[in-house]
Amino acid sequence: QVQLVESGGGLVQAGGSLRLSCTASGHTDSPYDMAWFHQPPGKEREFVAAVSWSGESYNYADSAKGRFTISRDSAKNTAYLQMNSLKPEDTAVYYCAARYWGTHLAVTTGYNFWGQGTQVTVFS
């Protein structure tokens, strides 16, 4: 029902910044939460950050707090992940995700629409 496409990944030096974008299409008339997950090499996919439909509520993983900022522009059906002070440990495939309204934002499961992923590589 919702298609997601990420962009903005790439190679960046440790300490640098990168901004990821995710554009939604399809059935975007109903309210939906958006989130970012990542999957480091050899690890399971894990939650990074989420933002509510209104853009007023946020949820961050501990590793992202203070460094990453999630935002969205509902008029453009686009979410962003601003990543600052990047570390080699942030190297991963980053996935955009969405779910229709109905779940507390603190709950990091239940996202059923996924993008294809974009690679972020941080070198020291």
mmCIF file with all atom_site columns, C-alpha atoms in Angstrom:
data_model
loop_
_atom_site.group_PDB
_atom_site.id
_atom_site.type_symbol
_atom_site.label_atom_id
_atom_site.label_alt_id
_atom_site.label_comp_id
_atom_site.label_asym_id
_atom_site.label_entity_id
_atom_site.label_seq_id
_atom_site.pdbx_PDB_ins_code
_atom_site.Cartn_x
_atom_site.Cartn_y
_atom_site.Cartn_z
_atom_site.occupancy
_atom_site.B_iso_or_equiv
_atom_site.pdbx_formal_charge
_atom_site.auth_seq_id
_atom_site.auth_comp_id
_atom_site.auth_asym_id
_atom_site.auth_atom_id
_atom_site.pdbx_PDB_model_num
ATOM 1   C CA . GLN A 1 1   ? 0.000  0.000  0.000  1.00 0.00 ? 1   GLN A CA 1
ATOM 2   C CA . VAL A 1 2   ? 2.960  2.302  0.629  1.00 0.00 ? 2   VAL A CA 1
ATOM 3   C CA . GLN A 1 3   ? 6.144  2.175  -1.378 1.00 0.00 ? 3   GLN A CA 1
ATOM 4   C CA . LEU A 1 4   ? 9.323  3.633  0.082  1.00 0.00 ? 4   LEU A CA 1
ATOM 5   C CA . VAL A 1 5   ? 12.524 4.660  -1.648 1.00 0.00 ? 5   VAL A CA 1
ATOM 6   C CA . GLU A 1 6   ? 15.650 5.701  0.249  1.00 0.00 ? 6   GLU A CA 1
ATOM 7   C CA . SER A 1 7   ? 18.495 7.831  -0.988 1.00 0.00 ? 7   SER A CA 1
ATOM 8   C CA . GLY A 1 8   ? 21.495 9.689  0.373  1.00 0.00 ? 8   GLY A CA 1
ATOM 9   C CA . GLY A 1 9   ? 23.739 6.860  1.472  1.00 0.00 ? 9   GLY A CA 1
ATOM 10  C CA . GLY A 1 10  ? 27.405 6.795  0.669  1.00 0.00 ? 10  GLY A CA 1
ATOM 11  C CA . LEU A 1 11  ? 30.947 6.854  1.978  1.00 0.00 ? 11  LEU A CA 1
ATOM 12  C CA . VAL A 1 12  ? 31.789 9.326  4.716  1.00 0.00 ? 12  VAL A CA 1
ATOM 13  C CA . GLN A 1 13  ? 34.731 9.913  7.034  1.00 0.00 ? 13  GLN A CA 1
ATOM 14  C CA . ALA A 1 14  ? 34.298 9.358  10.755 1.00 0.00 ? 14  ALA A CA 1
ATOM 15  C CA . GLY A 1 15  ? 33.032 12.511 12.415 1.00 0.00 ? 15  GLY A CA 1
ATOM 16  C CA . GLY A 1 16  ? 31.280 13.622 9.279  1.00 0.00 ? 16  GLY A CA 1
ATOM 17  C CA . SER A 1 17  ? 27.617 13.966 8.453  1.00 0.00 ? 17  SER A CA 1
ATOM 18  C CA . LEU A 1 18  ? 25.139 12.459 6.070  1.00 0.00 ? 18  LEU A CA 1
ATOM 19  C CA . ARG A 1 19  ? 21.453 12.996 5.417  1.00 0.00 ? 19  ARG A CA 1
ATOM 20  C CA . LEU A 1 20  ? 19.239 10.178 4.250  1.00 0.00 ? 20  LEU A CA 1
ATOM 21  C CA . SER A 1 21  ? 15.918 10.744 2.523  1.00 0.00 ? 21  SER A CA 1
ATOM 22  C CA . CYS A 1 22  ? 12.908 8.484  2.152  1.00 0.00 ? 22  CYS A CA 1
ATOM 23  C CA . THR A 1 23  ? 10.040 9.252  -0.185 1.00 0.00 ? 23  THR A CA 1
ATOM 24  C CA . ALA A 1 24  ? 6.713  7.446  0.113  1.00 0.00 ? 24  ALA A CA 1
ATOM 25  C CA . SER A 1 25  ? 4.232  6.777  -2.643 1.00 0.00 ? 25  SER A CA 1
ATOM 26  C CA . GLY A 1 26  ? 1.080  4.754  -3.120 1.00 0.00 ? 26  GLY A CA 1
ATOM 27  C CA . HIS A 1 27  ? -1.654 5.018  -0.496 1.00 0.00 ? 27  HIS A CA 1
ATOM 28  C CA . THR A 1 28  ? -0.289 7.923  1.519  1.00 0.00 ? 28  THR A CA 1
ATOM 29  C CA . ASP A 1 29  ? -3.634 9.559  2.324  1.00 0.00 ? 29  ASP A CA 1
ATOM 30  C CA . SER A 1 30  ? -3.958 7.777  5.667  1.00 0.00 ? 30  SER A CA 1
ATOM 31  C CA . PRO A 1 31  ? -1.731 8.810  8.592  1.00 0.00 ? 31  PRO A CA 1
ATOM 32  C CA . TYR A 1 32  ? 1.397  6.717  8.965  1.00 0.00 ? 32  TYR A CA 1
ATOM 33  C CA . ASP A 1 33  ? 4.458  6.641  11.162 1.00 0.00 ? 33  ASP A CA 1
ATOM 34  C CA . MET A 1 34  ? 7.871  6.594  9.550  1.00 0.00 ? 34  MET A CA 1
ATOM 35  C CA . ALA A 1 35  ? 11.064 5.142  10.901 1.00 0.00 ? 35  ALA A CA 1
ATOM 36  C CA . TRP A 1 36  ? 14.641 4.277  10.120 1.00 0.00 ? 36  TRP A CA 1
ATOM 37  C CA . PHE A 1 37  ? 16.282 0.937  10.823 1.00 0.00 ? 37  PHE A CA 1
ATOM 38  C CA . HIS A 1 38  ? 19.763 -0.231 10.048 1.00 0.00 ? 38  HIS A CA 1
ATOM 39  C CA . GLN A 1 39  ? 21.498 -3.537 9.592  1.00 0.00 ? 39  GLN A CA 1
ATOM 40  C CA . PRO A 1 40  ? 25.245 -3.582 10.287 1.00 0.00 ? 40  PRO A CA 1
ATOM 41  C CA . PRO A 1 41  ? 27.331 -6.303 8.650  1.00 0.00 ? 41  PRO A CA 1
ATOM 42  C CA . GLY A 1 42  ? 26.700 -9.654 10.297 1.00 0.00 ? 42  GLY A CA 1
ATOM 43  C CA . LYS A 1 43  ? 23.944 -8.335 12.552 1.00 0.00 ? 43  LYS A CA 1
ATOM 44  C CA . GLU A 1 44  ? 20.173 -8.279 12.611 1.00 0.00 ? 44  GLU A CA 1
ATOM 45  C CA . ARG A 1 45  ? 18.194 -5.289 11.504 1.00 0.00 ? 45  ARG A CA 1
ATOM 46  C CA . GLU A 1 46  ? 17.631 -2.904 14.392 1.00 0.00 ? 46  GLU A CA 1
ATOM 47  C CA . PHE A 1 47  ? 15.649 0.210  15.159 1.00 0.00 ? 47  PHE A CA 1
ATOM 48  C CA . VAL A 1 48  ? 17.259 3.635  14.842 1.00 0.00 ? 48  VAL A CA 1
ATOM 49  C CA . ALA A 1 49  ? 14.586 6.340  14.983 1.00 0.00 ? 49  ALA A CA 1
ATOM 50  C CA . ALA A 1 50  ? 10.903 7.012  14.364 1.00 0.00 ? 50  ALA A CA 1
ATOM 51  C CA . VAL A 1 51  ? 8.661  10.019 13.838 1.00 0.00 ? 51  VAL A CA 1
ATOM 52  C CA . SER A 1 52  ? 4.880  10.260 14.051 1.00 0.00 ? 52  SER A CA 1
ATOM 53  C CA . TRP A 1 53  ? 2.573  11.429 11.293 1.00 0.00 ? 53  TRP A CA 1
ATOM 54  C CA . SER A 1 54  ? 2.304  14.861 12.882 1.00 0.00 ? 54  SER A CA 1
ATOM 55  C CA . GLY A 1 55  ? 6.060  15.170 13.195 1.00 0.00 ? 55  GLY A CA 1
ATOM 56  C CA . GLU A 1 56  ? 5.652  16.048 16.867 1.00 0.00 ? 56  GLU A CA 1
ATOM 57  C CA . SER A 1 57  ? 6.568  12.733 18.466 1.00 0.00 ? 57  SER A CA 1
ATOM 58  C CA . TYR A 1 58  ? 9.929  10.996 18.212 1.00 0.00 ? 58  TYR A CA 1
ATOM 59  C CA . ASN A 1 59  ? 11.604 7.819  19.323 1.00 0.00 ? 59  ASN A CA 1
ATOM 60  C CA . TYR A 1 60  ? 15.348 7.184  19.161 1.00 0.00 ? 60  TYR A CA 1
ATOM 61  C CA . ALA A 1 61  ? 17.581 4.255  19.858 1.00 0.00 ? 61  ALA A CA 1
ATOM 62  C CA . ASP A 1 62  ? 20.173 4.985  22.532 1.00 0.00 ? 62  ASP A CA 1
ATOM 63  C CA . SER A 1 63  ? 22.958 4.837  19.968 1.00 0.00 ? 63  SER A CA 1
ATOM 64  C CA . ALA A 1 64  ? 21.274 7.555  17.908 1.00 0.00 ? 64  ALA A CA 1
ATOM 65  C CA . LYS A 1 65  ? 20.414 10.020 20.656 1.00 0.00 ? 65  LYS A CA 1
ATOM 66  C CA . GLY A 1 66  ? 22.340 13.256 20.409 1.00 0.00 ? 66  GLY A CA 1
ATOM 67  C CA . ARG A 1 67  ? 23.755 12.436 16.987 1.00 0.00 ? 67  ARG A CA 1
ATOM 68  C CA . PHE A 1 68  ? 20.866 11.583 14.694 1.00 0.00 ? 68  PHE A CA 1
ATOM 69  C CA . THR A 1 69  ? 17.730 13.576 13.976 1.00 0.00 ? 69  THR A CA 1
ATOM 70  C CA . ILE A 1 70  ? 14.653 12.210 12.258 1.00 0.00 ? 70  ILE A CA 1
ATOM 71  C CA . SER A 1 71  ? 12.167 14.537 10.615 1.00 0.00 ? 71  SER A CA 1
ATOM 72  C CA . ARG A 1 72  ? 9.479  14.469 7.984  1.00 0.00 ? 72  ARG A CA 1
ATOM 73  C CA . ASP A 1 73  ? 7.780  16.703 5.481  1.00 0.00 ? 73  ASP A CA 1
ATOM 74  C CA . SER A 1 74  ? 4.294  15.266 5.161  1.00 0.00 ? 74  SER A CA 1
ATOM 75  C CA . ALA A 1 75  ? 3.438  17.540 2.263  1.00 0.00 ? 75  ALA A CA 1
ATOM 76  C CA . LYS A 1 76  ? 6.239  15.864 0.310  1.00 0.00 ? 76  LYS A CA 1
ATOM 77  C CA . ASN A 1 77  ? 5.658  12.394 1.797  1.00 0.00 ? 77  ASN A CA 1
ATOM 78  C CA . THR A 1 78  ? 9.308  12.405 2.748  1.00 0.00 ? 78  THR A CA 1
ATOM 79  C CA . ALA A 1 79  ? 11.236 11.491 5.884  1.00 0.00 ? 79  ALA A CA 1
ATOM 80  C CA . TYR A 1 80  ? 14.830 12.356 6.639  1.00 0.00 ? 80  TYR A CA 1
ATOM 81  C CA . LEU A 1 81  ? 17.557 11.076 8.891  1.00 0.00 ? 81  LEU A CA 1
ATOM 82  C CA . GLN A 1 82  ? 20.260 13.627 9.614  1.00 0.00 ? 82  GLN A CA 1
ATOM 83  C CA . MET A 1 83  ? 23.305 11.773 10.889 1.00 0.00 ? 83  MET A CA 1
ATOM 84  C CA . ASN A 1 84  ? 26.087 13.740 12.561 1.00 0.00 ? 84  ASN A CA 1
ATOM 85  C CA . SER A 1 85  ? 29.281 12.676 14.307 1.00 0.00 ? 85  SER A CA 1
ATOM 86  C CA . LEU A 1 86  ? 29.271 9.445  12.379 1.00 0.00 ? 86  LEU A CA 1
ATOM 87  C CA . LYS A 1 87  ? 31.276 6.524  13.687 1.00 0.00 ? 87  LYS A CA 1
ATOM 88  C CA . PRO A 1 88  ? 32.575 3.409  11.936 1.00 0.00 ? 88  PRO A CA 1
ATOM 89  C CA . GLU A 1 89  ? 30.047 1.469  14.020 1.00 0.00 ? 89  GLU A CA 1
ATOM 90  C CA . ASP A 1 90  ? 27.289 3.277  12.110 1.00 0.00 ? 90  ASP A CA 1
ATOM 91  C CA . THR A 1 91  ? 28.288 1.451  8.944  1.00 0.00 ? 91  THR A CA 1
ATOM 92  C CA . ALA A 1 92  ? 25.196 -0.432 7.821  1.00 0.00 ? 92  ALA A CA 1
ATOM 93  C CA . VAL A 1 93  ? 22.425 -0.679 5.305  1.00 0.00 ? 93  VAL A CA 1
ATOM 94  C CA . TYR A 1 94  ? 19.801 1.840  6.355  1.00 0.00 ? 94  TYR A CA 1
ATOM 95  C CA . TYR A 1 95  ? 16.157 1.072  5.705  1.00 0.00 ? 95  TYR A CA 1
ATOM 96  C CA . CYS A 1 96  ? 13.176 3.371  5.716  1.00 0.00 ? 96  CYS A CA 1
ATOM 97  C CA . ALA A 1 97  ? 10.002 1.888  7.172  1.00 0.00 ? 97  ALA A CA 1
ATOM 98  C CA . ALA A 1 98  ? 6.373  2.874  7.647  1.00 0.00 ? 98  ALA A CA 1
ATOM 99  C CA . ARG A 1 99  ? 3.198  1.699  9.362  1.00 0.00 ? 99  ARG A CA 1
ATOM 100 C CA . TYR A 1 100 ? -0.278 3.128  9.480  1.00 0.00 ? 100 TYR A CA 1
ATOM 101 C CA . TRP A 1 101 ? -1.344 4.950  12.638 1.00 0.00 ? 101 TRP A CA 1
ATOM 102 C CA . GLY A 1 102 ? -2.506 2.836  15.551 1.00 0.00 ? 102 GLY A CA 1
ATOM 103 C CA . THR A 1 103 ? 0.613  1.828  17.465 1.00 0.00 ? 103 THR A CA 1
ATOM 104 C CA . HIS A 1 104 ? 2.438  3.739  20.192 1.00 0.00 ? 104 HIS A CA 1
ATOM 105 C CA . LEU A 1 105 ? 5.585  5.251  18.771 1.00 0.00 ? 105 LEU A CA 1
ATOM 106 C CA . ALA A 1 106 ? 7.623  3.694  21.577 1.00 0.00 ? 106 ALA A CA 1
ATOM 107 C CA . VAL A 1 107 ? 6.843  0.312  20.040 1.00 0.00 ? 107 VAL A CA 1
ATOM 108 C CA . THR A 1 108 ? 9.460  -0.416 17.407 1.00 0.00 ? 108 THR A CA 1
ATOM 109 C CA . THR A 1 109 ? 7.752  -3.414 15.829 1.00 0.00 ? 109 THR A CA 1
ATOM 110 C CA . GLY A 1 110 ? 4.880  -3.536 13.408 1.00 0.00 ? 110 GLY A CA 1
ATOM 111 C CA . TYR A 1 111 ? 6.455  -1.641 10.540 1.00 0.00 ? 111 TYR A CA 1
ATOM 112 C CA . ASN A 1 112 ? 5.184  -3.429 7.470  1.00 0.00 ? 112 ASN A CA 1
ATOM 113 C CA . PHE A 1 113 ? 6.310  -1.211 4.618  1.00 0.00 ? 113 PHE A CA 1
ATOM 114 C CA . TRP A 1 114 ? 9.994  -1.148 3.796  1.00 0.00 ? 114 TRP A CA 1
ATOM 115 C CA . GLY A 1 115 ? 12.356 0.545  1.417  1.00 0.00 ? 115 GLY A CA 1
ATOM 116 C CA . GLN A 1 116 ? 15.109 -1.211 -0.467 1.00 0.00 ? 116 GLN A CA 1
ATOM 117 C CA . GLY A 1 117 ? 17.858 0.128  1.770  1.00 0.00 ? 117 GLY A CA 1
ATOM 118 C CA . THR A 1 118 ? 20.782 2.448  1.209  1.00 0.00 ? 118 THR A CA 1
ATOM 119 C CA . GLN A 1 119 ? 24.375 1.707  2.170  1.00 0.00 ? 119 GLN A CA 1
ATOM 120 C CA . VAL A 1 120 ? 26.203 3.957  4.620  1.00 0.00 ? 120 VAL A CA 1
ATOM 121 C CA . THR A 1 121 ? 29.906 3.341  5.093  1.00 0.00 ? 121 THR A CA 1
ATOM 122 C CA . VAL A 1 122 ? 31.919 5.275  7.671  1.00 0.00 ? 122 VAL A CA 1
ATOM 123 C CA . PHE A 1 123 ? 35.708 5.053  7.558  1.00 0.00 ? 123 PHE A CA 1
ATOM 124 C CA . SER A 1 124 ? 38.258 6.213  10.104 1.00 0.00 ? 124 SER A CA 1
#
